[in-house]
XYZ file of N, CA and C in Angstrom:
501
model
N 0.879 -1.353 0.079
C -0.001 -0.117 -0.072
C 0.812 1.302 0.167
N 1.858 1.256 0.837
C 2.653 2.345 0.802
C 3.491 2.522 -0.392
N 3.517 1.735 -1.446
C 4.153 2.165 -2.584
C 3.084 2.172 -3.697
N 1.941 2.754 -3.306
C 1.406 3.124 -4.002
C 0.959 4.666 -4.079
N 1.181 5.086 -2.862
C 1.499 6.639 -2.387
C 2.524 7.650 -2.875
N 2.223 8.615 -3.044
C 3.671 9.471 -3.440
C 4.765 9.270 -2.567
N 5.489 9.520 -2.911
C 7.094 8.919 -2.411
C 7.099 9.657 -0.872
N 6.731 11.111 -1.047
C 6.879 11.748 0.221
C 5.993 11.409 1.422
N 5.222 10.449 1.007
C 4.044 10.230 2.005
C 4.003 8.470 2.551
N 5.031 7.887 1.821
C 4.955 6.650 1.768
C 5.637 6.303 3.452
N 5.165 4.948 3.913
C 5.122 4.853 5.604
C 5.725 3.078 5.754
N 5.968 2.839 6.648
C 6.864 1.885 6.928
C 5.652 0.806 7.427
N 4.722 1.059 8.141
C 3.985 0.185 8.465
C 2.328 0.963 9.038
N 1.390 0.533 9.681
C 0.360 0.901 10.463
C 0.965 1.404 12.128
N 0.727 2.594 12.244
C 1.197 3.220 13.289
C -0.141 4.282 14.054
N -0.120 3.902 15.252
C -1.277 4.813 15.745
C -1.235 5.160 17.454
N -1.635 6.393 18.010
C -1.793 6.440 19.258
C -0.235 6.649 19.797
N 0.787 7.414 18.906
C 0.137 8.212 17.908
C 0.689 8.076 16.559
N -0.126 8.432 15.520
C 0.388 7.894 14.034
C 1.727 8.755 13.746
N 2.613 8.009 13.217
C 3.965 8.506 12.909
C 4.374 8.829 11.614
N 3.132 8.975 10.721
C 3.685 9.498 9.277
C 2.020 10.408 9.210
N 2.340 11.002 7.863
C 1.112 11.622 7.234
C -0.029 10.629 6.970
N 0.313 9.677 6.334
C -0.886 8.875 6.018
C -1.494 7.982 7.253
N -0.803 7.432 8.254
C -1.353 7.153 9.317
C -2.101 8.207 10.229
N -1.758 8.879 10.183
C -2.442 10.338 10.692
C -4.072 10.497 10.103
N -3.744 10.649 8.907
C -4.947 10.829 7.999
C -6.071 9.411 8.287
N -5.616 8.027 8.202
C -6.302 7.212 8.522
C -7.027 6.933 9.676
N -6.089 7.282 10.891
C -6.544 7.393 12.031
C -7.715 8.249 12.385
N -7.515 9.578 12.287
C -8.436 10.525 11.919
C -9.525 9.931 11.155
N -9.787 9.481 9.965
C -10.623 9.147 9.418
C -11.788 8.004 10.180
N -10.695 7.149 10.581
C -11.347 5.801 11.306
C -12.301 6.210 12.703
N -11.702 7.010 13.437
C -12.441 8.170 14.697
C -13.614 8.453 13.776
N -13.845 9.194 12.672
C -14.857 9.958 12.391
C -15.925 9.025 11.830
N -15.865 7.794 10.834
C -16.515 7.011 10.537
C -16.900 6.164 11.637
N -16.198 5.849 12.496
C -16.817 5.149 13.647
C -17.745 5.590 14.769
N -17.300 6.928 14.855
C -18.406 7.966 15.464
C -19.923 8.063 14.605
N -19.712 7.985 13.294
C -20.873 8.041 12.480
C -21.632 6.734 12.774
N -20.913 5.456 12.939
C -21.503 4.284 12.785
C -22.087 4.161 14.487
N -21.574 4.767 15.233
C -21.986 4.507 16.995
C -23.025 5.670 16.664
N -23.333 6.444 16.150
C -24.569 7.124 16.248
C -25.800 6.289 15.584
N -25.464 6.016 14.562
C -26.738 5.242 13.732
C -26.962 3.779 14.567
N -26.133 3.191 15.403
C -26.338 2.219 16.227
C -27.092 2.649 17.297
N -26.807 3.682 17.839
C -27.634 4.173 19.158
C -28.937 4.616 18.680
N -29.147 5.146 17.650
C -30.236 5.661 16.884
C -31.423 4.435 16.438
N -30.631 3.380 16.287
C -31.441 2.339 15.812
C -31.716 1.462 17.105
N -31.294 1.762 18.309
C -31.542 1.117 19.707
C -30.680 -0.131 19.741
N -29.569 -0.282 19.173
C -28.673 -1.251 19.453
C -27.899 -0.714 20.570
N -27.118 -1.616 21.436
C -26.050 -1.129 22.016
C -24.545 -1.292 21.560
N -23.849 -0.324 21.457
C -22.714 -0.423 20.280
C -21.603 -0.897 21.050
N -21.813 -1.272 22.594
C -20.558 -2.195 23.175
C -20.910 -3.339 23.136
N -21.692 -4.152 22.430
C -21.891 -5.730 22.256
C -21.572 -6.020 20.926
N -20.646 -6.394 20.776
C -20.336 -6.838 19.169
C -20.054 -8.400 18.902
N -19.667 -8.387 17.595
C -19.549 -9.918 17.210
C -18.185 -10.316 17.220
N -17.394 -9.538 16.233
C -16.146 -10.024 15.808
C -14.903 -9.425 16.672
N -15.136 -8.191 17.275
C -13.934 -7.535 18.237
C -14.032 -8.101 19.531
N -13.075 -8.023 20.155
C -13.240 -8.306 21.685
C -13.420 -7.461 22.365
N -14.364 -8.041 23.296
C -14.797 -6.779 24.135
C -13.653 -5.814 25.103
N -13.662 -4.697 25.222
C -12.826 -4.003 25.850
C -13.709 -3.084 26.817
N -13.074 -2.688 27.461
C -13.898 -1.435 28.478
C -13.802 -0.129 27.904
N -14.974 0.256 27.723
C -15.299 1.667 27.189
C -14.823 1.651 25.538
N -14.886 0.542 25.184
C -15.012 0.373 23.415
C -16.053 0.084 22.688
N -16.469 0.810 22.068
C -18.074 0.335 21.182
C -17.464 -1.097 19.977
N -17.408 -2.189 20.603
C -17.260 -3.221 19.923
C -18.316 -3.393 18.580
N -19.465 -2.980 18.963
C -20.240 -3.270 17.544
C -19.744 -2.413 16.244
N -19.424 -0.835 16.899
C -19.102 -0.264 15.903
C -17.800 -0.443 15.293
N -16.974 -0.884 15.940
C -15.727 -1.757 15.632
C -15.994 -2.564 14.210
N -16.928 -3.522 14.992
C -17.404 -4.834 13.841
C -17.805 -3.983 12.877
N -18.742 -2.858 12.632
C -19.318 -2.581 11.486
C -18.759 -1.498 10.580
N -17.471 -0.745 11.155
C -16.943 0.021 10.489
C -15.891 -1.010 9.279
N -15.697 -2.070 9.850
C -14.479 -3.170 8.824
C -14.817 -3.055 7.264
N -16.379 -2.812 6.870
C -16.859 -3.031 5.690
C -16.338 -1.558 4.801
N -16.694 -0.527 5.589
C -16.339 0.736 5.076
C -14.828 1.427 5.306
N -13.590 0.840 5.957
C -12.803 1.395 6.152
C -11.705 1.718 4.764
N -11.681 0.592 3.863
C -11.006 0.677 2.768
C -11.537 1.746 1.645
N -12.772 1.589 1.565
C -13.838 2.386 0.415
C -14.309 3.584 0.800
N -14.236 4.160 1.957
C -14.392 5.559 2.413
C -13.000 6.091 3.097
N -12.186 5.647 4.337
C -11.125 6.314 4.457
C -9.803 5.991 3.888
N -9.434 5.002 4.018
C -8.223 4.514 2.838
C -8.101 5.223 1.505
N -9.277 5.273 0.695
C -9.501 5.841 -0.255
C -9.361 7.348 -0.443
N -10.162 7.592 0.738
C -9.646 9.209 0.706
C -8.485 9.531 0.992
N -8.007 9.190 2.314
C -6.391 9.333 2.409
C -5.844 9.379 1.194
N -5.708 7.995 0.677
C -5.033 8.039 -0.612
C -5.155 9.234 -1.793
N -6.333 9.532 -1.393
C -7.118 10.550 -2.918
C -6.215 12.054 -2.511
N -6.185 12.289 -1.333
C -5.787 13.807 -1.086
C -3.865 13.739 -1.263
N -3.546 12.503 -0.904
C -2.263 12.778 -1.035
C -1.711 12.691 -2.466
N -2.130 11.417 -3.160
C -1.989 11.392 -4.579
C -2.392 12.470 -5.675
N -3.303 12.934 -4.943
C -4.235 13.989 -5.954
C -3.500 15.190 -5.615
N -2.403 15.443 -4.834
C -1.546 16.555 -4.478
C -2.547 17.916 -3.996
N -3.632 17.223 -3.324
C -4.637 18.260 -2.059
C -3.826 18.433 -1.108
N -3.033 17.623 -0.570
C -2.110 17.714 0.307
C -0.758 17.657 0.501
N -0.240 18.439 0.937
C 1.343 18.680 1.105
C 2.188 18.195 2.194
N 3.123 18.071 2.557
C 3.993 17.771 4.082
C 3.578 19.155 4.557
N 3.449 20.110 4.125
C 3.047 21.527 4.883
C 2.074 21.309 5.417
N 0.888 20.365 5.063
C -0.359 19.916 6.223
C -0.262 19.448 7.294
N 1.217 18.928 7.658
C 1.257 17.937 8.822
C 2.522 18.640 9.422
N 2.115 18.261 10.974
C 3.480 18.283 11.484
C 3.871 17.526 12.837
N 5.258 17.497 12.985
C 5.759 16.387 13.995
C 5.341 16.820 15.008
N 5.252 15.923 16.118
C 4.951 15.999 17.458
C 6.078 17.273 18.096
N 5.654 18.266 18.861
C 6.846 18.974 19.336
C 7.124 18.581 20.764
N 6.461 18.129 21.302
C 6.758 17.725 22.801
C 6.769 15.873 23.118
N 6.079 15.761 22.159
C 6.241 14.147 21.930
C 6.210 13.636 20.421
N 6.683 12.350 20.283
C 6.470 11.652 18.803
C 4.944 11.985 18.456
N 5.217 11.790 17.153
C 3.911 11.549 16.237
C 3.729 12.616 14.989
N 2.679 12.476 14.463
C 2.523 13.104 12.897
C 1.362 13.688 12.977
N 1.245 15.184 13.146
C -0.529 15.453 13.269
C -0.769 16.580 12.062
N -2.230 16.545 11.718
C -2.475 17.226 11.046
C -2.492 19.181 11.544
N -2.101 19.935 10.639
C -2.023 21.146 10.637
C -3.696 21.755 10.840
N -3.622 22.837 11.373
C -5.333 23.452 11.089
C -5.779 23.626 9.724
N -4.644 24.042 8.800
C -5.196 24.053 7.292
C -5.272 22.465 6.509
N -4.591 21.759 7.335
C -4.531 20.306 6.829
C -5.891 19.914 7.335
N -6.162 19.922 8.444
C -7.597 19.343 8.925
C -8.784 19.544 8.197
N -8.637 21.303 7.568
C -9.827 21.754 6.771
C -9.877 20.895 5.384
N -8.815 20.543 4.890
C -8.914 20.110 3.711
C -9.274 18.489 3.926
N -8.888 17.772 4.601
C -8.806 16.516 4.864
C -10.349 16.301 5.315
N -10.896 17.335 6.083
C -12.364 17.091 6.558
C -13.333 17.129 5.411
N -12.859 18.161 4.477
C -13.865 18.708 3.454
C -13.567 17.400 2.276
N -12.672 16.962 2.313
C -12.673 15.879 1.393
C -13.420 14.482 1.723
N -13.201 14.175 3.132
C -14.130 13.365 3.723
C -15.578 13.126 4.093
N -16.045 14.695 3.863
C -17.577 14.967 4.080
C -17.852 14.666 2.649
N -16.949 15.105 1.633
C -17.578 14.951 0.158
C -17.761 13.374 0.099
N -16.710 12.675 0.429
C -16.948 11.309 0.264
C -17.789 10.696 0.983
N -18.501 11.292 2.269
C -19.526 10.584 3.026
C -20.941 10.645 2.024
N -20.863 11.690 1.492
C -22.147 12.149 0.415
C -22.223 11.393 -0.991
N -20.903 10.766 -1.189
C -20.893 10.458 -2.645
C -22.058 9.137 -3.017
N -22.565 8.894 -3.827
C -23.546 7.980 -4.015
C -22.985 6.920 -4.578
N -23.359 5.776 -4.259
C -22.561 4.378 -4.399
C -23.798 3.321 -4.868
N -23.365 2.213 -5.344
C -24.258 1.152 -5.485
C -23.473 0.004 -4.788
N -23.072 0.280 -3.591
C -22.712 -1.184 -3.242
C -23.466 -2.354 -2.736
N -24.686 -1.466 -2.447
C -25.628 -2.382 -1.428
C -26.502 -3.255 -2.643
N -26.362 -4.495 -2.623
C -27.274 -5.788 -3.329
C -28.575 -5.305 -3.286
N -29.256 -5.004 -2.366
C -30.726 -4.919 -1.672
C -31.408 -3.599 -2.003
N -30.573 -2.657 -2.605
C -31.335 -1.186 -2.822
C -30.623 -1.065 -4.455
N -31.745 -0.829 -5.034
C -31.517 -0.644 -6.719
C -30.988 0.635 -7.351
N -31.011 1.440 -6.267
C -30.628 2.843 -6.467
C -29.243 3.444 -5.916
N -28.787 4.201 -6.215
C -27.677 4.682 -5.553
C -27.735 5.542 -4.409
N -27.137 5.409 -3.198
C -27.371 5.854 -2.168
C -25.783 6.480 -1.438
N -25.883 7.668 -1.075
C -24.803 8.058 -0.293
C -24.001 6.934 0.807
N -22.654 7.422 1.336
C -21.906 6.246 1.980
C -22.461 6.077 3.298
N -23.082 7.508 3.663
C -23.650 7.525 5.070
C -24.739 7.171 4.931
N -25.701 7.373 4.097
C -26.983 6.521 3.857
C -27.152 4.699 3.596
N -25.979 4.504 3.377
C -25.555 3.074 2.933
C -25.193 2.300 4.457
N -24.575 3.402 5.332
C -23.909 2.789 6.626
C -25.299 2.628 7.433
N -26.296 3.700 7.561
C -27.577 3.809 7.971
C -28.285 2.265 7.770
N -28.561 1.942 6.286
C -29.311 0.937 5.962
C -28.448 -0.403 6.424
N -27.250 -0.551 6.408
C -26.787 -1.622 6.815
C -26.942 -2.128 8.496
N -27.063 -1.126 9.083
C -27.069 -0.838 10.534
C -28.876 -1.678 10.517
N -29.361 -0.783 9.560
C -31.202 -1.272 9.986
C -31.188 -2.915 9.210
N -30.320 -3.224 8.572
C -30.253 -4.830 8.191
C -29.690 -5.606 9.449
N -28.833 -5.325 10.024
C -28.461 -5.766 11.321
C -29.674 -5.870 12.382
N -30.191 -4.792 12.319
C -31.322 -4.971 13.504
C -32.510 -5.956 13.195
N -32.851 -5.873 11.985
C -33.661 -6.824 11.313
C -32.999 -8.165 11.462
N -31.947 -8.537 11.177
C -31.530 -9.976 11.554
C -31.493 -10.221 12.872
N -31.120 -9.679 13.858
C -31.003 -9.786 14.884
C -32.983 -9.896 15.986
N -33.552 -8.879 15.282
C -34.785 -9.045 15.847
C -35.299 -10.332 15.273
N -35.374 -10.766 13.667
C -35.776 -11.980 13.538
C -35.015 -13.393 13.632
N -33.959 -13.088 14.492
C -33.122 -14.361 14.219
C -32.574 -14.894 12.954
N -32.680 -14.271 11.765
C -32.222 -14.630 10.642
C -30.943 -13.535 10.264
N -29.739 -14.531 10.493
C -28.543 -13.947 10.002
C -28.546 -13.201 8.482
N -29.147 -14.354 7.654
C -29.666 -14.180 6.217
C -29.821 -12.397 5.648
N -30.468 -11.740 6.572
C -30.793 -10.499 6.350
C -29.536 -9.620 6.209
N -28.764 -10.041 6.670
C -27.728 -9.070 6.873
C -26.396 -9.485 5.651
N -26.481 -8.794 4.645
C -25.265 -9.084 3.705
C -24.320 -7.939 3.570
N -23.260 -8.257 3.647
C -21.958 -7.117 3.410
C -22.165 -6.450 2.002
N -21.671 -5.530 2.289
C -21.496 -4.253 0.711
C -20.379 -5.384 -0.097
N -20.802 -4.931 -1.523
C -20.190 -5.726 -2.490
C -19.458 -4.632 -3.143
N -18.092 -4.411 -3.216
C -17.536 -3.608 -3.926
C -17.730 -3.827 -5.428
N -18.179 -3.332 -6.331
C -17.940 -3.533 -7.890
C -17.238 -2.746 -8.501
């Protein structure tokens, strides 16, 4: 993955808490944002975000939100991070190294650029849901997926939840 990014943004691997390079800085922030979007949808639909299926339970960690973000990570967050870096929408000037501690962080201007791009991505219409015959935004698709999970749980029929299919 690193080799598919502009040379000045290539990285050695996943790093977090703190992210050590621009790409990891972008995806860490993006994952947090999408996780919170999903968390809100989960609560809105009446599910408990702290009881999941795939991720192990940890205190104060919304495991269901972690489970449901998995199908969205690459198509929303990773793609957006690669797009802003490879599309030259962000430069190394949009990032700063930690002053008092290690890490790589977005500047205020970098944050504006990235949040604008991520919001545009969340509003983009897609056809990744086999059960919907028209395009819906990524944000709406996440809502529909959580709705399918609710139906699957209520009816005890796991087949009512189908993961997204990237075409």
